[in-house]
Amino acid sequence: MNIGLIGTGTIGSGVIALYQNNFDKLKSHAKKPFKLKTICDLDFSKCPYDLSAFQKTSSYKELIADPEINIIVELIGGDEPARTIIETALKAKKHVITANKLVLAKYGKELLKIADDNNVSLLYEASVGGAIPIINNLKDSLSPNNFKEIVGILNGTTNFILTKMQKEGADYSVVLKEAQKLGYAEADPSSDVEGLDSSYKLSILASIAFQTEISIDQILMEGITKISAKDINYAKNLDASIKLLAIARNTDKGLELRVHPVIISNTHPLASVNYVFNAIYVDGDATGESMFYGRGAGSIPTAGSVWADILNIINESAYGTEKKQTINILPKEEIASKYYIRLLVEDKPGVLAEISGIFAKRNISIKEAIQKGAGEDAELVVVTHTIKEGIKNSAIKEIKALSCIKDVASIIRVGI
Amino acid sequence: MNIGLIGTGTIGSGVIALYQNNFDKLKSHAKKPFKLKTICDLDFSKCPYDLSAFQKTSSYKELIADPEINIIVELIGGDEPARTIIETALKAKKHVITANKLVLAKYGKELLKIADDNNVSLLYEASVGGAIPIINNLKDSLSPNNFKEIVGILNGTTNFILTKMQKEGADYSVVLKEAQKLGYAEADPSSDVEGLDSSYKLSILASIAFQTEISIDQILMEGITKISAKDINYAKNLDASIKLLAIARNTDKGLELRVHPVIISNTHPLASVNYVFNAIYVDGDATGESMFYGRGAGSIPTAGSVWADILNIINESAYGTEKKQTINILPKEEIASKYYIRLLVEDKPGVLAEISGIFAKRNISIKEAIQKGAGEDAELVVVTHTIKEGIKNSAIKEIKALSCIKDVASIIRVGI
């Protein structure tokens, strides 16, 4: 089997490094001989490894047209030309391996159909959770389950920021700058901190676990930019942590899909997943609660997942696409949560009564209310019982309009 | 494909329950039709499910001889006749799936060779970690790695006992009785609490990860029976926990194999694995640090792993036996650890000087020494720097002989 690699950036370089350093190990697991024959990029200078052993080209078309190449590894990322490369390769009856979450989330269904029609595999273990073999496990070891829920910490940047805030008490903007300096966050961090990256990944995981198609706009999405040191401190006092969670949950009424910060108890296994680590917690009716933890990014770790996919192709042990079943997706406004709401308020009597009234007329009881500070710094923290998204939005709108409310500083979901 | 099931106890019943309740899910992942045709036991009364749909026999020979049956699931456990059943089935060219850690640890190498010679698979995901797909992952998704270490909490009984001791401050004997009452510990708990069960499982995991043969007596083994509430309390004060760990570590001098209690920092992901849950932490040069967490036992969860193996056979995606490489196994006396040593001592001056002297002449420094209590209750806790097993043993022998030492109450390794 001959492999063609397109893209020699972070993950592509890792694929080359493992080929050079771990060849004996890879070979011991391969049932047939294999060779990394050709690498393709417009600029090879980003790759720190010796590339003299490989054929080089700047044309992906030329690489795909090579009749000796059976497996194409697409690692350039982004929308186009990645999507076209994958489609062209599949139609040329080449197996394709990619780490491209965006292409998978947007065009996964049609590309998997093209793979099926051409009797080749499209594998993408590295697209979610970096080194964590969650996709393979959902398709394989966990497949006897009817899944109840999948809850993931799928974005290392935001988990690094939230962990730093939790450990050091620092505020969001300070820690974001540090993460950018360390290379854990990009200059424009919006895709990570607004939850888009996690949403792409959730749509990939949920589409496998629930054997259905999911589009990004069906996911309730909220980022971490409004989390303050005060909120983290409140969570700490409850022996809890704030994590950006991606949740897919099978309810009586349909599949609930959400990405947002959550205050979770420190007894939950996800609470101790810190810094750049990722983890996916899975609950199914067969195997029960399980969790897969590991490095969510990084050159060599992610390349490990790419090589695992390559070995599955070589050994003809790859799982094909799944038969799709239809599962109803719960409308966002039906998603229900408990809420922690931190309000900046006028320091005068009756504020709590007004707030309680707004919830009471919606038939929602307040679990806890704490008044803090005084004068200019007067705050009111309210923790509600479970409210549906739509009702919460209308209550918040009404609260914002109250004259005694200076600002709704934070709204964070509690528990999963 | 037709399946024959031998053994309708805890796991066997779970296999039947999943067949009955999750058939649609199993079928959606199977590339060929399959049927659970025959079940075999001497007594079917332990199984709480309706067995009317299956053929029944009390003769495993008859079941194996059935030419329609392609897959034999052995779930009776123990040494004989389980070993003979597996051997007979493999020689009759039937694929075999088992959860039998004892047979695997003792006869794995020869049985895997028989499977190879007969061109069938012998799979055993359920033998280690119950529902946790660690074996499949070591063979598959993690296979690009040269493994540095594998550290597991592989025994739910002892983890339940240690967690209860940690959370409630209760002593070993009290919690053991509670575990027995709850059915988490057997009337004779020795295989669990002495570390034998964990050792069988470690030998299976290490033989896959390091592609070598391991016999139980090459594992340094120590149980949890000597851990007291006092030791747990000491660990707590260090923000640490005591866990029974199974460790396989690739060192410059050879493969280190050990099962014993360890004081580990609460920042380690294994420290938050509590009660009957199991977890396996894996560090490899490709994927980095990862952890697999889940239910280590239980009827349905373990049966989920059995069905994952069955699906791998049906889909012809099972991994065969690995080419064995030779790796040197480190002699037990060369294994090095830091130690926490709790001594009951005479309440008089000079005790610490005598102890320090014994370590000093072996060139070992003491990291910490705490004197506690007075009179009859006088204690000395010493934490050493790293010592090799053999040297530790000689030092302890000398300490025991000191007139000022009433008892060496605890010796627990610190850190992993």
PDB file of C-alpha atoms in Angstrom, chain A residues 18 21-22 25-31 125 131-133 136-147 167 208-211 267 269 272 277 281 285-295 300-305 307-308 311-312 315-320 322-323 325, chain B residues 18 21-22 25-31 125 131-133 136-147 167 208-211 267 269 272 277 281 285-295 300-305 307-308 311-312 315-320 322-323 325:
ATOM      1  CA  LEU A  18       6.096   8.830  13.333  1.00  0.00           C
ATOM      2  CA  ASN A  21      10.797   7.187  14.208  1.00  0.00           C
ATOM      3  CA  ASN A  22       8.177   4.473  14.811  1.00  0.00           C
ATOM      4  CA  LYS A  25       6.198  -0.409  15.496  1.00  0.00           C
ATOM      5  CA  LEU A  26       3.837   0.546  12.659  1.00  0.00           C
ATOM      6  CA  LYS A  27       5.163  -2.317  10.533  1.00  0.00           C
ATOM      7  CA  SER A  28       4.622  -4.852  13.334  1.00  0.00           C
ATOM      8  CA  HIS A  29       0.911  -4.017  13.274  1.00  0.00           C
ATOM      9  CA  ALA A  30       0.476  -3.943   9.488  1.00  0.00           C
ATOM     10  CA  LYS A  31      -0.629  -7.068   7.662  1.00  0.00           C
ATOM     11  CA  GLU A 125     -10.244   9.691  13.989  1.00  0.00           C
ATOM     12  CA  ALA A 131      -5.035  11.484  20.189  1.00  0.00           C
ATOM     13  CA  ILE A 132      -8.206  10.127  21.841  1.00  0.00           C
ATOM     14  CA  PRO A 133      -9.609   7.199  19.827  1.00  0.00           C
ATOM     15  CA  ASN A 136     -13.096   4.273  16.462  1.00  0.00           C
ATOM     16  CA  ASN A 137     -14.527   3.313  19.866  1.00  0.00           C
ATOM     17  CA  LEU A 138     -17.988   4.689  19.085  1.00  0.00           C
ATOM     18  CA  LYS A 139     -18.011   2.642  15.872  1.00  0.00           C
ATOM     19  CA  ASP A 140     -16.432  -0.459  17.349  1.00  0.00           C
ATOM     20  CA  SER A 141     -16.049  -1.276  21.065  1.00  0.00           C
ATOM     21  CA  LEU A 142     -18.996   0.830  22.200  1.00  0.00           C
ATOM     22  CA  SER A 143     -21.260  -0.174  19.307  1.00  0.00           C
ATOM     23  CA  PRO A 144     -23.495  -2.571  21.326  1.00  0.00           C
ATOM     24  CA  ASN A 145     -24.885   0.483  23.158  1.00  0.00           C
ATOM     25  CA  ASN A 146     -27.980   2.537  22.729  1.00  0.00           C
ATOM     26  CA  PHE A 147     -26.271   5.739  23.811  1.00  0.00           C
ATOM     27  CA  LYS A 167      -6.398  27.476  39.573  1.00  0.00           C
ATOM     28  CA  ILE A 208     -21.829   8.481  14.671  1.00  0.00           C
ATOM     29  CA  ALA A 209     -23.301   7.618  18.055  1.00  0.00           C
ATOM     30  CA  PHE A 210     -26.888   8.376  17.093  1.00  0.00           C
ATOM     31  CA  GLN A 211     -26.491   7.281  13.470  1.00  0.00           C
ATOM     32  CA  THR A 267     -16.981  14.534  41.769  1.00  0.00           C
ATOM     33  CA  PRO A 269     -14.891  12.561  36.134  1.00  0.00           C
ATOM     34  CA  SER A 272     -10.590  16.754  36.745  1.00  0.00           C
ATOM     35  CA  PHE A 277      -6.401  17.719  27.849  1.00  0.00           C
ATOM     36  CA  TYR A 281     -17.672  10.834  28.767  1.00  0.00           C
ATOM     37  CA  ASP A 285     -27.244   1.099  28.074  1.00  0.00           C
ATOM     38  CA  ALA A 286     -24.699  -1.694  27.564  1.00  0.00           C
ATOM     39  CA  THR A 287     -21.302  -0.563  28.843  1.00  0.00           C
ATOM     40  CA  GLY A 288     -22.575   2.061  31.282  1.00  0.00           C
ATOM     41  CA  GLU A 289     -20.552   5.199  32.056  1.00  0.00           C
ATOM     42  CA  SER A 290     -17.124   5.402  30.506  1.00  0.00           C
ATOM     43  CA  MET A 291     -14.598   8.114  29.760  1.00  0.00           C
ATOM     44  CA  PHE A 292     -11.805   8.500  27.236  1.00  0.00           C
ATOM     45  CA  TYR A 293      -9.109  10.986  28.222  1.00  0.00           C
ATOM     46  CA  GLY A 294      -6.033  12.235  26.407  1.00  0.00           C
ATOM     47  CA  ARG A 295      -4.270  14.904  24.397  1.00  0.00           C
ATOM     48  CA  ILE A 300       2.701  13.744  17.303  1.00  0.00           C
ATOM     49  CA  PRO A 301      -0.370  12.786  19.420  1.00  0.00           C
ATOM     50  CA  THR A 302      -2.810  13.699  16.641  1.00  0.00           C
ATOM     51  CA  ALA A 303      -0.578  11.996  14.071  1.00  0.00           C
ATOM     52  CA  GLY A 304      -0.870   8.835  16.216  1.00  0.00           C
ATOM     53  CA  SER A 305      -4.594   8.821  15.443  1.00  0.00           C
ATOM     54  CA  TRP A 307      -1.557   6.315  11.729  1.00  0.00           C
ATOM     55  CA  ALA A 308      -4.128   4.206  13.575  1.00  0.00           C
ATOM     56  CA  LEU A 311      -3.283   0.806   9.795  1.00  0.00           C
ATOM     57  CA  ASN A 312      -7.024   0.117   9.787  1.00  0.00           C
ATOM     58  CA  ASN A 315      -5.414  -4.261   7.590  1.00  0.00           C
ATOM     59  CA  GLU A 316      -8.846  -3.935   6.002  1.00  0.00           C
ATOM     60  CA  SER A 317     -10.350  -3.601   9.458  1.00  0.00           C
ATOM     61  CA  ALA A 318     -11.905  -0.166   8.950  1.00  0.00           C
ATOM     62  CA  TYR A 319     -15.565   0.229   9.704  1.00  0.00           C
ATOM     63  CA  GLY A 320     -17.665   1.534   6.864  1.00  0.00           C
ATOM     64  CA  GLU A 322     -23.292   3.294   9.261  1.00  0.00           C
ATOM     65  CA  LYS A 323     -26.863   2.863   8.180  1.00  0.00           C
ATOM     66  CA  GLN A 325     -31.573   5.996  11.397  1.00  0.00           C
TER      67      GLN A 325
ATOM     68  CA  LEU B  18     -28.060  -7.660  25.313  1.00  0.00           C
ATOM     69  CA  ASN B  21     -32.767  -6.104  24.313  1.00  0.00           C
ATOM     70  CA  ASN B  22     -30.194  -4.568  21.945  1.00  0.00           C
ATOM     71  CA  LYS B  25     -28.323  -2.111  17.631  1.00  0.00           C
ATOM     72  CA  LEU B  26     -26.042  -5.159  17.325  1.00  0.00           C
ATOM     73  CA  LYS B  27     -27.523  -5.970  13.917  1.00  0.00           C
ATOM     74  CA  SER B  28     -26.957  -2.425  12.648  1.00  0.00           C
ATOM     75  CA  HIS B  29     -23.217  -2.902  13.243  1.00  0.00           C
ATOM     76  CA  ALA B  30     -22.937  -6.433  11.836  1.00  0.00           C
ATOM     77  CA  LYS B  31     -22.000  -6.940   8.196  1.00  0.00           C
ATOM     78  CA  GLU B 125     -11.698  -7.821  25.685  1.00  0.00           C
ATOM     79  CA  ALA B 131     -16.586  -2.651  29.944  1.00  0.00           C
ATOM     80  CA  ILE B 132     -13.395  -0.686  29.199  1.00  0.00           C
ATOM     81  CA  PRO B 133     -12.155  -1.455  25.674  1.00  0.00           C
ATOM     82  CA  ASN B 136      -8.886  -3.525  21.539  1.00  0.00           C
ATOM     83  CA  ASN B 137      -7.343  -0.062  21.906  1.00  0.00           C
ATOM     84  CA  LEU B 138      -3.881  -1.390  22.729  1.00  0.00           C
ATOM     85  CA  LYS B 139      -4.035  -3.581  19.601  1.00  0.00           C
ATOM     86  CA  ASP B 140      -5.652  -0.967  17.385  1.00  0.00           C
ATOM     87  CA  SER B 141      -5.907   2.772  18.056  1.00  0.00           C
ATOM     88  CA  LEU B 142      -2.854   2.937  20.327  1.00  0.00           C
ATOM     89  CA  SER B 143      -0.726   0.600  18.201  1.00  0.00           C
ATOM     90  CA  PRO B 144       1.500   3.325  16.670  1.00  0.00           C
ATOM     91  CA  ASN B 145       3.054   3.793  20.141  1.00  0.00           C
ATOM     92  CA  ASN B 146       6.182   2.529  21.734  1.00  0.00           C
ATOM     93  CA  PHE B 147       4.614   2.334  25.174  1.00  0.00           C
ATOM     94  CA  LYS B 167     -13.981   9.052  52.071  1.00  0.00           C
ATOM     95  CA  ILE B 208      -0.129  -7.045  24.371  1.00  0.00           C
ATOM     96  CA  ALA B 209       1.459  -3.610  24.822  1.00  0.00           C
ATOM     97  CA  PHE B 210       5.024  -4.887  24.996  1.00  0.00           C
ATOM     98  CA  GLN B 211       4.436  -7.794  22.599  1.00  0.00           C
ATOM     99  CA  THR B 267      -3.684  15.758  40.554  1.00  0.00           C
ATOM    100  CA  PRO B 269      -6.066  11.376  36.661  1.00  0.00           C
ATOM    101  CA  SER B 272     -10.218  10.448  40.936  1.00  0.00           C
ATOM    102  CA  PHE B 277     -14.748   1.978  38.589  1.00  0.00           C
ATOM    103  CA  TYR B 281      -3.634   5.183  32.118  1.00  0.00           C
ATOM    104  CA  ASP B 285       5.627   8.042  22.498  1.00  0.00           C
ATOM    105  CA  ALA B 286       2.987   8.704  19.822  1.00  0.00           C
ATOM    106  CA  THR B 287      -0.325   9.531  21.490  1.00  0.00           C
ATOM    107  CA  GLY B 288       1.111  10.745  24.811  1.00  0.00           C
ATOM    108  CA  GLU B 289      -0.777  10.308  28.066  1.00  0.00           C
ATOM    109  CA  SER B 290      -4.268   8.888  27.801  1.00  0.00           C
ATOM    110  CA  MET B 291      -6.748   7.228  30.132  1.00  0.00           C
ATOM    111  CA  PHE B 292      -9.641   4.815  29.626  1.00  0.00           C
ATOM    112  CA  TYR B 293     -12.209   4.850  32.416  1.00  0.00           C
ATOM    113  CA  GLY B 294     -15.319   2.758  32.986  1.00  0.00           C
ATOM    114  CA  ARG B 295     -17.106  -0.068  34.753  1.00  0.00           C
ATOM    115  CA  ILE B 300     -24.375  -5.971  31.227  1.00  0.00           C
ATOM    116  CA  PRO B 301     -21.255  -3.748  31.045  1.00  0.00           C
ATOM    117  CA  THR B 302     -18.895  -6.725  30.710  1.00  0.00           C
ATOM    118  CA  ALA B 303     -21.271  -8.375  28.242  1.00  0.00           C
ATOM    119  CA  GLY B 304     -20.990  -5.198  26.145  1.00  0.00           C
ATOM    120  CA  SER B 305     -17.291  -5.993  25.686  1.00  0.00           C
ATOM    121  CA  TRP B 307     -20.539  -8.379  22.064  1.00  0.00           C
ATOM    122  CA  ALA B 308     -17.950  -5.919  20.730  1.00  0.00           C
ATOM    123  CA  LEU B 311     -19.052  -8.082  16.172  1.00  0.00           C
ATOM    124  CA  ASN B 312     -15.328  -7.924  15.390  1.00  0.00           C
ATOM    125  CA  ASN B 315     -17.149  -8.228  10.571  1.00  0.00           C
ATOM    126  CA  GLU B 316     -13.767  -9.908  10.119  1.00  0.00           C
ATOM    127  CA  SER B 317     -12.136  -6.881  11.700  1.00  0.00           C
ATOM    128  CA  ALA B 318     -10.510  -8.721  14.606  1.00  0.00           C
ATOM    129  CA  TYR B 319      -6.814  -8.264  15.132  1.00  0.00           C
ATOM    130  CA  GLY B 320      -4.773 -11.446  15.120  1.00  0.00           C
ATOM    131  CA  GLU B 322       0.967 -10.066  17.455  1.00  0.00           C
ATOM    132  CA  LYS B 323       4.464 -10.969  16.456  1.00  0.00           C
ATOM    133  CA  GLN B 325       9.393  -9.339  20.410  1.00  0.00           C
TER     134      GLN B 325
END
